[in-house]
PDB file of C-alpha atoms (C1' of nucleotides) in Angstrom:
ATOM      1  CA  MET A   1      -2.358   2.331  22.829  1.00  0.00           C
ATOM      2  CA  VAL A   2      -3.818  -0.130  25.452  1.00  0.00           C
ATOM      3  CA  THR A   3      -0.683   0.166  27.550  1.00  0.00           C
ATOM      4  CA  THR A   4      -0.881   2.628  30.328  1.00  0.00           C
ATOM      5  CA  SER A   5       0.297   5.803  28.372  1.00  0.00           C
ATOM      6  CA  THR A   6       0.625   9.363  30.062  1.00  0.00           C
ATOM      7  CA  ALA A   7      -1.999  11.528  28.767  1.00  0.00           C
ATOM      8  CA  THR A   8       0.487  13.296  26.749  1.00  0.00           C
ATOM      9  CA  ALA A   9      -0.968  13.855  23.285  1.00  0.00           C
ATOM     10  CA  LEU A  10       2.101  12.465  21.430  1.00  0.00           C
ATOM     11  CA  ILE A  11       3.092  12.998  17.834  1.00  0.00           C
ATOM     12  CA  GLY A  12       4.455   9.629  18.058  1.00  0.00           C
ATOM     13  CA  ASP A  13       0.923   8.130  18.737  1.00  0.00           C
ATOM     14  CA  PRO A  14      -0.328   8.042  15.248  1.00  0.00           C
ATOM     15  CA  TYR A  15       2.961   6.410  14.095  1.00  0.00           C
ATOM     16  CA  VAL A  16       2.417   3.213  15.478  1.00  0.00           C
ATOM     17  CA  ALA A  17       0.895   0.119  13.886  1.00  0.00           C
ATOM     18  CA  ASP A  18      -0.459   0.795  10.379  1.00  0.00           C
ATOM     19  CA  CYS A  19      -1.318   4.421  10.429  1.00  0.00           C
ATOM     20  CA  PRO A  20      -1.257   6.470   7.214  1.00  0.00           C
ATOM     21  CA  THR A  21       1.976   7.859   7.697  1.00  0.00           C
ATOM     22  CA  ARG A  22       3.417   4.246   8.037  1.00  0.00           C
ATOM     23  CA  ARG A  23       1.839   3.015   5.042  1.00  0.00           C
ATOM     24  CA  ILE A  24       2.805   5.905   3.062  1.00  0.00           C
ATOM     25  CA  LEU A  25       6.486   5.846   4.365  1.00  0.00           C
ATOM     26  CA  ASP A  26       6.722   2.120   3.353  1.00  0.00           C
ATOM     27  CA  ARG A  27       6.170   3.532  -0.234  1.00  0.00           C
ATOM     28  CA  ILE A  28       7.931   7.190  -0.298  1.00  0.00           C
ATOM     29  CA  GLY A  29      10.480   5.646   2.110  1.00  0.00           C
ATOM     30  CA  ASP A  30      11.955   3.686  -0.461  1.00  0.00           C
ATOM     31  CA  ARG A  31      14.897   5.526  -1.774  1.00  0.00           C
ATOM     32  CA  TRP A  32      14.119   4.820  -5.627  1.00  0.00           C
ATOM     33  CA  THR A  33      10.482   5.982  -5.261  1.00  0.00           C
ATOM     34  CA  VAL A  34      11.755   9.589  -3.975  1.00  0.00           C
ATOM     35  CA  LEU A  35      14.084   9.645  -6.710  1.00  0.00           C
ATOM     36  CA  ILE A  36      11.681   8.832  -9.635  1.00  0.00           C
ATOM     37  CA  ILE A  37       9.279  11.250  -8.279  1.00  0.00           C
ATOM     38  CA  GLY A  38      11.938  13.820  -8.061  1.00  0.00           C
ATOM     39  CA  VAL A  39      12.958  13.409 -11.840  1.00  0.00           C
ATOM     40  CA  LEU A  40       9.305  13.317 -12.785  1.00  0.00           C
ATOM     41  CA  GLY A  41       8.767  16.537 -11.003  1.00  0.00           C
ATOM     42  CA  GLY A  42      10.971  18.047 -13.517  1.00  0.00           C
ATOM     43  CA  GLY A  43       9.157  16.673 -16.506  1.00  0.00           C
ATOM     44  CA  ASP A  44       7.824  13.718 -17.968  1.00  0.00           C
ATOM     45  CA  ALA A  45      10.311  11.068 -18.619  1.00  0.00           C
ATOM     46  CA  ARG A  46      10.807   7.526 -20.622  1.00  0.00           C
ATOM     47  CA  PHE A  47      11.783   4.391 -19.403  1.00  0.00           C
ATOM     48  CA  SER A  48      15.264   4.663 -20.552  1.00  0.00           C
ATOM     49  CA  GLN A  49      15.555   8.250 -19.450  1.00  0.00           C
ATOM     50  CA  LEU A  50      14.838   7.553 -15.870  1.00  0.00           C
ATOM     51  CA  LEU A  51      17.051   4.410 -15.910  1.00  0.00           C
ATOM     52  CA  ARG A  52      20.027   6.554 -16.962  1.00  0.00           C
ATOM     53  CA  ARG A  53      19.325   9.488 -14.868  1.00  0.00           C
ATOM     54  CA  ILE A  54      18.862   7.755 -11.642  1.00  0.00           C
ATOM     55  CA  GLU A  55      22.106   6.572 -11.190  1.00  0.00           C
ATOM     56  CA  GLY A  56      22.492   2.982  -9.705  1.00  0.00           C
ATOM     57  CA  ILE A  57      18.716   1.700 -10.328  1.00  0.00           C
ATOM     58  CA  SER A  58      18.516  -1.550 -11.832  1.00  0.00           C
ATOM     59  CA  GLN A  59      15.636  -1.950 -14.590  1.00  0.00           C
ATOM     60  CA  LYS A  60      14.093  -4.494 -12.430  1.00  0.00           C
ATOM     61  CA  MET A  61      13.800  -1.886  -9.449  1.00  0.00           C
ATOM     62  CA  LEU A  62      12.690   0.730 -11.730  1.00  0.00           C
ATOM     63  CA  THR A  63      10.011  -1.367 -13.274  1.00  0.00           C
ATOM     64  CA  GLN A  64       8.878  -2.510 -10.032  1.00  0.00           C
ATOM     65  CA  THR A  65       8.881   1.018  -8.544  1.00  0.00           C
ATOM     66  CA  LEU A  66       7.008   2.730 -11.418  1.00  0.00           C
ATOM     67  CA  ARG A  67       4.419  -0.286 -11.068  1.00  0.00           C
ATOM     68  CA  GLY A  68       3.717   0.642  -7.550  1.00  0.00           C
ATOM     69  CA  LEU A  69       3.672   4.443  -8.043  1.00  0.00           C
ATOM     70  CA  GLU A  70       1.013   3.801 -10.808  1.00  0.00           C
ATOM     71  CA  ARG A  71      -0.887   1.699  -8.711  1.00  0.00           C
ATOM     72  CA  ASP A  72      -0.746   4.282  -5.882  1.00  0.00           C
ATOM     73  CA  GLY A  73      -2.349   6.641  -8.564  1.00  0.00           C
ATOM     74  CA  LEU A  74       0.857   9.031  -8.056  1.00  0.00           C
ATOM     75  CA  ILE A  75       2.001   8.641 -11.831  1.00  0.00           C
ATOM     76  CA  THR A  76       0.674   7.742 -15.154  1.00  0.00           C
ATOM     77  CA  ARG A  77       1.994   5.454 -17.842  1.00  0.00           C
ATOM     78  CA  THR A  78       1.300   6.403 -21.390  1.00  0.00           C
ATOM     79  CA  VAL A  79       2.293   4.082 -24.010  1.00  0.00           C
ATOM     80  CA  TYR A  80       2.664   5.179 -27.546  1.00  0.00           C
ATOM     81  CA  PRO A  81       2.681   2.269 -29.922  1.00  0.00           C
ATOM     82  CA  GLU A  82       5.326   3.522 -32.244  1.00  0.00           C
ATOM     83  CA  VAL A  83       8.188   1.310 -33.570  1.00  0.00           C
ATOM     84  CA  PRO A  84       9.940   0.908 -31.413  1.00  0.00           C
ATOM     85  CA  VAL A  85       7.426   1.598 -28.522  1.00  0.00           C
ATOM     86  CA  ARG A  86       7.747   4.657 -26.521  1.00  0.00           C
ATOM     87  CA  VAL A  87       6.233   4.869 -22.885  1.00  0.00           C
ATOM     88  CA  VAL A  88       6.224   8.075 -21.135  1.00  0.00           C
ATOM     89  CA  TYR A  89       5.806   8.456 -17.190  1.00  0.00           C
ATOM     90  CA  SER A  90       4.298  11.487 -15.647  1.00  0.00           C
ATOM     91  CA  LEU A  91       3.207  12.626 -12.272  1.00  0.00           C
ATOM     92  CA  THR A  92      -0.390  12.533 -11.650  1.00  0.00           C
ATOM     93  CA  THR A  93      -1.852  15.655  -9.879  1.00  0.00           C
ATOM     94  CA  ALA A  94      -1.729  13.873  -6.711  1.00  0.00           C
ATOM     95  CA  GLY A  95       1.719  13.079  -7.294  1.00  0.00           C
ATOM     96  CA  ARG A  96       2.616  16.600  -7.980  1.00  0.00           C
ATOM     97  CA  THR A  97       1.239  17.445  -4.424  1.00  0.00           C
ATOM     98  CA  LEU A  98       4.053  15.089  -3.124  1.00  0.00           C
ATOM     99  CA  LEU A  99       6.930  17.586  -4.476  1.00  0.00           C
ATOM    100  CA  GLY A 100       6.024  19.902  -1.762  1.00  0.00           C
ATOM    101  CA  PRO A 101       6.832  17.588   1.196  1.00  0.00           C
ATOM    102  CA  LEU A 102       9.877  16.119  -0.555  1.00  0.00           C
ATOM    103  CA  GLN A 103      11.389  19.517  -1.467  1.00  0.00           C
ATOM    104  CA  ALA A 104      11.212  20.235   2.206  1.00  0.00           C
ATOM    105  CA  LEU A 105      13.131  17.051   3.005  1.00  0.00           C
ATOM    106  CA  GLN A 106      15.498  17.818   0.203  1.00  0.00           C
ATOM    107  CA  GLU A 107      16.069  21.510   1.409  1.00  0.00           C
ATOM    108  CA  TRP A 108      16.651  20.028   5.072  1.00  0.00           C
ATOM    109  CA  SER A 109      19.117  17.618   3.705  1.00  0.00           C
ATOM    110  CA  ILE A 110      21.263  20.426   1.880  1.00  0.00           C
ATOM    111  CA  GLU A 111      21.056  22.550   5.047  1.00  0.00           C
ATOM    112  CA  HIS A 112      21.947  19.850   7.417  1.00  0.00           C
ATOM    113  CA  LEU A 113      24.174  17.544   5.551  1.00  0.00           C
ATOM    114  CA  GLY A 114      27.440  19.313   6.760  1.00  0.00           C
ATOM    115  CA  ASP A 115      26.580  19.261  10.262  1.00  0.00           C
ATOM    116  CA  VAL A 116      25.395  15.597   9.999  1.00  0.00           C
ATOM    117  CA  VAL A 117      28.558  14.438   8.309  1.00  0.00           C
ATOM    118  CA  ALA A 118      30.814  16.520  10.931  1.00  0.00           C
ATOM    119  CA  SER A 119      28.759  14.888  13.783  1.00  0.00           C
ATOM    120  CA  GLN A 120      29.408  11.407  12.194  1.00  0.00           C
ATOM    121  CA  SER A 121      33.260  12.117  12.174  1.00  0.00           C
ATOM    122  CA  ALA A 122      33.374  13.215  15.572  1.00  0.00           C
ATOM    123  CA  TYR A 123      31.260  10.288  16.856  1.00  0.00           C
ATOM    124  CA  ASP A 124      33.564   7.977  15.150  1.00  0.00           C
ATOM    125  CA  LYS A 125      36.756   9.381  16.303  1.00  0.00           C
ATOM    126  CA  ASN A 126      35.481   9.270  19.890  1.00  0.00           C
ATOM    127  CA  ASP A 127      33.577   6.638  21.699  1.00  0.00           C
TER     128      ASP A 127
ATOM    129  CA  MET B   1      26.976  14.867 -13.912  1.00  0.00           C
ATOM    130  CA  VAL B   2      29.551  13.842 -16.358  1.00  0.00           C
ATOM    131  CA  THR B   3      26.951  12.324 -18.780  1.00  0.00           C
ATOM    132  CA  THR B   4      25.702  14.523 -21.542  1.00  0.00           C
ATOM    133  CA  SER B   5      22.837  15.780 -20.119  1.00  0.00           C
ATOM    134  CA  THR B   6      20.434  18.464 -21.430  1.00  0.00           C
ATOM    135  CA  ALA B   7      20.724  21.871 -20.267  1.00  0.00           C
ATOM    136  CA  THR B   8      17.501  21.713 -18.531  1.00  0.00           C
ATOM    137  CA  ALA B   9      17.877  22.366 -14.666  1.00  0.00           C
ATOM    138  CA  LEU B  10      16.035  19.304 -13.523  1.00  0.00           C
ATOM    139  CA  ILE B  11      14.937  18.978 -10.151  1.00  0.00           C
ATOM    140  CA  GLY B  12      15.904  15.243 -10.633  1.00  0.00           C
ATOM    141  CA  ASP B  13      19.583  16.278 -11.192  1.00  0.00           C
ATOM    142  CA  PRO B  14      20.539  16.635  -7.520  1.00  0.00           C
ATOM    143  CA  TYR B  15      18.985  13.463  -6.725  1.00  0.00           C
ATOM    144  CA  VAL B  16      21.557  11.234  -8.671  1.00  0.00           C
ATOM    145  CA  ALA B  17      24.607   9.522  -7.236  1.00  0.00           C
ATOM    146  CA  ASP B  18      25.419  10.541  -3.480  1.00  0.00           C
ATOM    147  CA  CYS B  19      23.774  13.932  -3.361  1.00  0.00           C
ATOM    148  CA  PRO B  20      22.753  15.136   0.110  1.00  0.00           C
ATOM    149  CA  THR B  21      19.129  14.478  -0.249  1.00  0.00           C
ATOM    150  CA  ARG B  22      20.087  10.582  -0.964  1.00  0.00           C
ATOM    151  CA  ARG B  23      22.540  10.525   1.807  1.00  0.00           C
ATOM    152  CA  ILE B  24      19.690  11.751   4.017  1.00  0.00           C
ATOM    153  CA  LEU B  25      17.205   9.600   2.632  1.00  0.00           C
ATOM    154  CA  ASP B  26      19.088   6.427   3.297  1.00  0.00           C
ATOM    155  CA  ARG B  27      18.883   7.264   6.843  1.00  0.00           C
ATOM    156  CA  ILE B  28      15.497   9.215   7.312  1.00  0.00           C
ATOM    157  CA  GLY B  29      13.983   6.961   4.567  1.00  0.00           C
ATOM    158  CA  ASP B  30      14.294   4.214   7.249  1.00  0.00           C
ATOM    159  CA  ARG B  31      10.785   3.557   8.489  1.00  0.00           C
ATOM    160  CA  TRP B  32      12.231   3.297  11.940  1.00  0.00           C
ATOM    161  CA  THR B  33      14.196   6.485  12.043  1.00  0.00           C
ATOM    162  CA  VAL B  34      11.244   8.545  11.098  1.00  0.00           C
ATOM    163  CA  LEU B  35       9.169   6.810  13.502  1.00  0.00           C
ATOM    164  CA  ILE B  36      11.559   7.219  16.602  1.00  0.00           C
ATOM    165  CA  ILE B  37      12.244  10.920  15.522  1.00  0.00           C
ATOM    166  CA  GLY B  38       8.073  11.148  15.586  1.00  0.00           C
ATOM    167  CA  VAL B  39       8.085   9.807  19.193  1.00  0.00           C
ATOM    168  CA  LEU B  40      10.784  11.871  20.575  1.00  0.00           C
ATOM    169  CA  GLY B  41       9.281  14.873  18.947  1.00  0.00           C
ATOM    170  CA  GLY B  42       6.351  14.338  21.663  1.00  0.00           C
ATOM    171  CA  GLY B  43       8.985  14.465  24.290  1.00  0.00           C
ATOM    172  CA  ASP B  44      11.996  12.479  25.669  1.00  0.00           C
ATOM    173  CA  ALA B  45      11.643   8.734  25.994  1.00  0.00           C
ATOM    174  CA  ARG B  46      13.509   5.817  27.569  1.00  0.00           C
ATOM    175  CA  PHE B  47      14.700   2.845  25.417  1.00  0.00           C
ATOM    176  CA  SER B  48      12.041   0.623  26.886  1.00  0.00           C
ATOM    177  CA  GLN B  49       9.275   3.303  26.216  1.00  0.00           C
ATOM    178  CA  LEU B  50      10.362   3.550  22.693  1.00  0.00           C
ATOM    179  CA  LEU B  51      10.199  -0.152  22.394  1.00  0.00           C
ATOM    180  CA  ARG B  52       6.838  -0.297  23.371  1.00  0.00           C
ATOM    181  CA  ARG B  53       5.241   2.630  21.607  1.00  0.00           C
ATOM    182  CA  ILE B  54       6.755   1.869  18.449  1.00  0.00           C
ATOM    183  CA  GLU B  55       4.881  -1.196  17.576  1.00  0.00           C
ATOM    184  CA  GLY B  56       6.614  -3.932  15.673  1.00  0.00           C
ATOM    185  CA  ILE B  57      10.188  -2.778  16.435  1.00  0.00           C
ATOM    186  CA  SER B  58      12.934  -5.369  17.586  1.00  0.00           C
ATOM    187  CA  GLN B  59      15.150  -4.291  20.020  1.00  0.00           C
ATOM    188  CA  LYS B  60      17.970  -4.875  17.857  1.00  0.00           C
ATOM    189  CA  MET B  61      16.535  -2.606  15.186  1.00  0.00           C
ATOM    190  CA  LEU B  62      15.826  -0.062  18.036  1.00  0.00           C
ATOM    191  CA  THR B  63      19.370  -0.030  19.396  1.00  0.00           C
ATOM    192  CA  GLN B  64      20.909   0.069  15.930  1.00  0.00           C
ATOM    193  CA  THR B  65      18.490   2.831  14.836  1.00  0.00           C
ATOM    194  CA  LEU B  66      19.258   5.020  17.833  1.00  0.00           C
ATOM    195  CA  ARG B  67      22.970   4.754  17.478  1.00  0.00           C
ATOM    196  CA  GLY B  68      22.753   5.921  13.918  1.00  0.00           C
ATOM    197  CA  LEU B  69      20.439   8.652  14.943  1.00  0.00           C
ATOM    198  CA  GLU B  70      23.121   9.431  17.775  1.00  0.00           C
ATOM    199  CA  ARG B  71      25.917   9.307  15.382  1.00  0.00           C
ATOM    200  CA  ASP B  72      24.253  11.925  13.161  1.00  0.00           C
ATOM    201  CA  GLY B  73      23.686  14.363  15.968  1.00  0.00           C
ATOM    202  CA  LEU B  74      19.951  14.279  15.727  1.00  0.00           C
ATOM    203  CA  ILE B  75      19.523  12.884  19.074  1.00  0.00           C
ATOM    204  CA  THR B  76      21.408  12.621  22.346  1.00  0.00           C
ATOM    205  CA  ARG B  77      21.723   9.754  24.775  1.00  0.00           C
ATOM    206  CA  THR B  78      21.910  10.379  28.494  1.00  0.00           C
ATOM    207  CA  VAL B  79      22.617   7.535  31.054  1.00  0.00           C
ATOM    208  CA  TYR B  80      21.533   8.088  34.526  1.00  0.00           C
ATOM    209  CA  PRO B  81      23.808   5.636  36.365  1.00  0.00           C
ATOM    210  CA  GLU B  82      20.877   4.575  38.939  1.00  0.00           C
ATOM    211  CA  VAL B  83      20.120   1.060  39.761  1.00  0.00           C
ATOM    212  CA  PRO B  84      18.677  -0.080  37.492  1.00  0.00           C
ATOM    213  CA  VAL B  85      20.119   2.134  34.895  1.00  0.00           C
ATOM    214  CA  ARG B  86      18.072   4.758  33.001  1.00  0.00           C
ATOM    215  CA  VAL B  87      18.717   5.881  29.612  1.00  0.00           C
ATOM    216  CA  VAL B  88      16.943   8.876  28.051  1.00  0.00           C
ATOM    217  CA  TYR B  89      16.836   9.615  24.287  1.00  0.00           C
ATOM    218  CA  SER B  90      15.910  13.513  23.431  1.00  0.00           C
ATOM    219  CA  LEU B  91      16.092  15.083  19.965  1.00  0.00           C
ATOM    220  CA  THR B  92      18.814  17.595  19.591  1.00  0.00           C
ATOM    221  CA  THR B  93      18.089  20.887  18.130  1.00  0.00           C
ATOM    222  CA  ALA B  94      19.244  19.671  14.791  1.00  0.00           C
ATOM    223  CA  GLY B  95      16.864  16.723  15.075  1.00  0.00           C
ATOM    224  CA  ARG B  96      14.084  18.886  16.061  1.00  0.00           C
ATOM    225  CA  THR B  97      14.593  20.904  12.696  1.00  0.00           C
ATOM    226  CA  LEU B  98      13.520  17.640  11.038  1.00  0.00           C
ATOM    227  CA  LEU B  99      10.018  17.491  12.609  1.00  0.00           C
ATOM    228  CA  GLY B 100       8.742  20.194  10.127  1.00  0.00           C
ATOM    229  CA  PRO B 101       9.471  18.183   6.993  1.00  0.00           C
ATOM    230  CA  LEU B 102       8.156  15.055   8.634  1.00  0.00           C
ATOM    231  CA  GLN B 103       4.978  16.607   9.756  1.00  0.00           C
ATOM    232  CA  ALA B 104       4.547  17.801   6.175  1.00  0.00           C
ATOM    233  CA  LEU B 105       4.956  14.230   4.969  1.00  0.00           C
ATOM    234  CA  GLN B 106       2.382  13.039   7.826  1.00  0.00           C
ATOM    235  CA  GLU B 107       0.111  15.500   6.593  1.00  0.00           C
ATOM    236  CA  TRP B 108       0.236  14.588   3.015  1.00  0.00           C
ATOM    237  CA  SER B 109      -0.167  11.042   4.368  1.00  0.00           C
ATOM    238  CA  ILE B 110      -3.426  11.467   6.200  1.00  0.00           C
ATOM    239  CA  GLU B 111      -4.703  13.770   3.234  1.00  0.00           C
ATOM    240  CA  HIS B 112      -3.849  11.283   0.365  1.00  0.00           C
ATOM    241  CA  LEU B 113      -4.169   7.844   1.887  1.00  0.00           C
ATOM    242  CA  GLY B 114      -7.730   7.399   0.936  1.00  0.00           C
ATOM    243  CA  ASP B 115      -6.949   8.323  -2.783  1.00  0.00           C
ATOM    244  CA  VAL B 116      -3.887   6.001  -2.571  1.00  0.00           C
ATOM    245  CA  VAL B 117      -5.825   2.979  -1.245  1.00  0.00           C
ATOM    246  CA  ALA B 118      -8.816   3.633  -3.504  1.00  0.00           C
ATOM    247  CA  SER B 119      -6.210   3.911  -6.508  1.00  0.00           C
ATOM    248  CA  GLN B 120      -4.728   0.618  -5.486  1.00  0.00           C
ATOM    249  CA  SER B 121      -8.020  -1.084  -5.429  1.00  0.00           C
ATOM    250  CA  ALA B 122      -8.991   0.068  -8.768  1.00  0.00           C
ATOM    251  CA  TYR B 123      -5.643  -0.792 -10.149  1.00  0.00           C
ATOM    252  CA  ASP B 124      -5.922  -4.439  -8.830  1.00  0.00           C
ATOM    253  CA  LYS B 125      -9.422  -4.949 -10.182  1.00  0.00           C
ATOM    254  CA  ASN B 126      -8.621  -4.101 -13.603  1.00  0.00           C
ATOM    255  CA  ASP B 127      -5.244  -4.221 -15.576  1.00  0.00           C
TER     256      ASP B 127
ATOM    257  C1'  DC C   1      12.653   0.145 -26.188  1.00  0.00           C
ATOM    258  C1'  DG C   2      10.410  -1.384 -22.398  1.00  0.00           C
ATOM    259  C1'  DG C   3       9.743  -4.469 -19.989  1.00  0.00           C
ATOM    260  C1'  DG C   4       8.693 -10.212 -17.996  1.00  0.00           C
ATOM    261  C1'  DA C   5      10.556 -14.262 -16.073  1.00  0.00           C
ATOM    262  C1'  DT C   6      14.400 -16.724 -13.808  1.00  0.00           C
ATOM    263  C1'  DC C   7      18.000 -17.717 -11.056  1.00  0.00           C
ATOM    264  C1'  DC C   8      21.001 -16.538  -7.396  1.00  0.00           C
ATOM    265  C1'  DT C   9      23.352 -14.034  -3.729  1.00  0.00           C
ATOM    266  C1'  DT C  10      23.740 -11.311   0.412  1.00  0.00           C
ATOM    267  C1'  DA C  11      22.488  -8.654   3.921  1.00  0.00           C
ATOM    268  C1'  DG C  12      18.816  -6.935   6.669  1.00  0.00           C
ATOM    269  C1'  DG C  13      16.622  -8.049  10.473  1.00  0.00           C
ATOM    270  C1'  DG C  14      14.227 -11.578  14.080  1.00  0.00           C
ATOM    271  C1'  DA C  15      14.786 -14.705  17.839  1.00  0.00           C
ATOM    272  C1'  DT C  16      17.215 -16.100  21.573  1.00  0.00           C
ATOM    273  C1'  DA C  17      20.609 -15.783  24.943  1.00  0.00           C
ATOM    274  C1'  DC C  18      23.818 -13.457  28.007  1.00  0.00           C
ATOM    275  C1'  DT C  19      25.840  -9.348  30.576  1.00  0.00           C
ATOM    276  C1'  DG C  20      26.955  -4.751  33.419  1.00  0.00           C
TER     277       DG C  20
ATOM    278  C1'  DC D   1      16.789  -1.842  32.592  1.00  0.00           C
ATOM    279  C1'  DA D   2      19.493  -1.312  28.640  1.00  0.00           C
ATOM    280  C1'  DG D   3      21.784  -3.207  25.822  1.00  0.00           C
ATOM    281  C1'  DT D   4      25.367  -6.995  23.207  1.00  0.00           C
ATOM    282  C1'  DA D   5      26.672 -11.065  20.727  1.00  0.00           C
ATOM    283  C1'  DT D   6      25.215 -14.976  17.788  1.00  0.00           C
ATOM    284  C1'  DC D   7      22.857 -17.505  14.925  1.00  0.00           C
ATOM    285  C1'  DC D   8      19.706 -17.975  11.305  1.00  0.00           C
ATOM    286  C1'  DC D   9      16.626 -17.347   7.855  1.00  0.00           C
ATOM    287  C1'  DT D  10      14.078 -14.748   4.501  1.00  0.00           C
ATOM    288  C1'  DA D  11      12.922 -11.634   0.931  1.00  0.00           C
ATOM    289  C1'  DA D  12      14.846  -7.534  -1.427  1.00  0.00           C
ATOM    290  C1'  DG D  13      17.340  -6.849  -5.192  1.00  0.00           C
ATOM    291  C1'  DG D  14      21.085  -7.471  -8.962  1.00  0.00           C
ATOM    292  C1'  DA D  15      22.397 -10.201 -13.328  1.00  0.00           C
ATOM    293  C1'  DT D  16      21.071 -12.463 -17.185  1.00  0.00           C
ATOM    294  C1'  DC D  17      18.199 -13.948 -20.856  1.00  0.00           C
ATOM    295  C1'  DC D  18      14.217 -13.465 -23.718  1.00  0.00           C
ATOM    296  C1'  DC D  19      10.197 -11.357 -26.048  1.00  0.00           C
ATOM    297  C1'  DG D  20       6.378  -8.172 -28.326  1.00  0.00           C
TER     298       DG D  20
END
DNA sequence: CGGGATCCTTAGGGATACTG
DNA sequence: CAGTATCCCTAAGGATCCCG
């Protein structure tokens, strides 16, 4: 905020640049990330299970997103050296704390999707 | 859910396909969308103000995102036909209801960014 | 089974110039 | 001031093949 800003304590201020929210959003803003966390919130899952449950995700994106989440400490990756190998992904304690905020978002979505869609229709007809 | 799924009531199940959450996420998952809503949560703003406050956004993306939000009924666009013209964006009532969930996410970010960064460092050094 | 490596496409988004 | 219209380019992501 070098620019001449009003004295108003904007909620927007912390959003600029590389504030925490922004860095986290770059991660969880990713559609796949949220979906994966959502699924794992319902219980541990194997790679192939995630691949099947999350409709539309490619194997590449699944791998990539899982790596990112593991790197962030939000999920763990456990390899069972059987034949064939079995790999199980689980939420960490930190990862589980994300479920709350995400559920809030989910509830908002369910509650407002109708209005949003209606608004879109109206917008598209006019203007 | 045509696929043979287990009876488990997974939180993940509603995430697949084009469930409400997914459609909303495609919108608010967008980094700029969240930032704009955040700024407008602090008060109405003009186009140029948003452009300055949201560091890194291009004019094209700002316009585009604002149009989408207006179409979704989350913000309003008011034109004051002065010279030069003045355009003010505000959150609608619906848009304001999004602030809660987003703030929850913001708080999570602030609370956990340290851990996430630490986890990333550890992950990068080893493995 | 759970990926890694490669190739290849396309669309998201920046930069620039112009307008009411 | 608040956009719209074009061009252009890069990097995200899909498809495919292969391996431990």
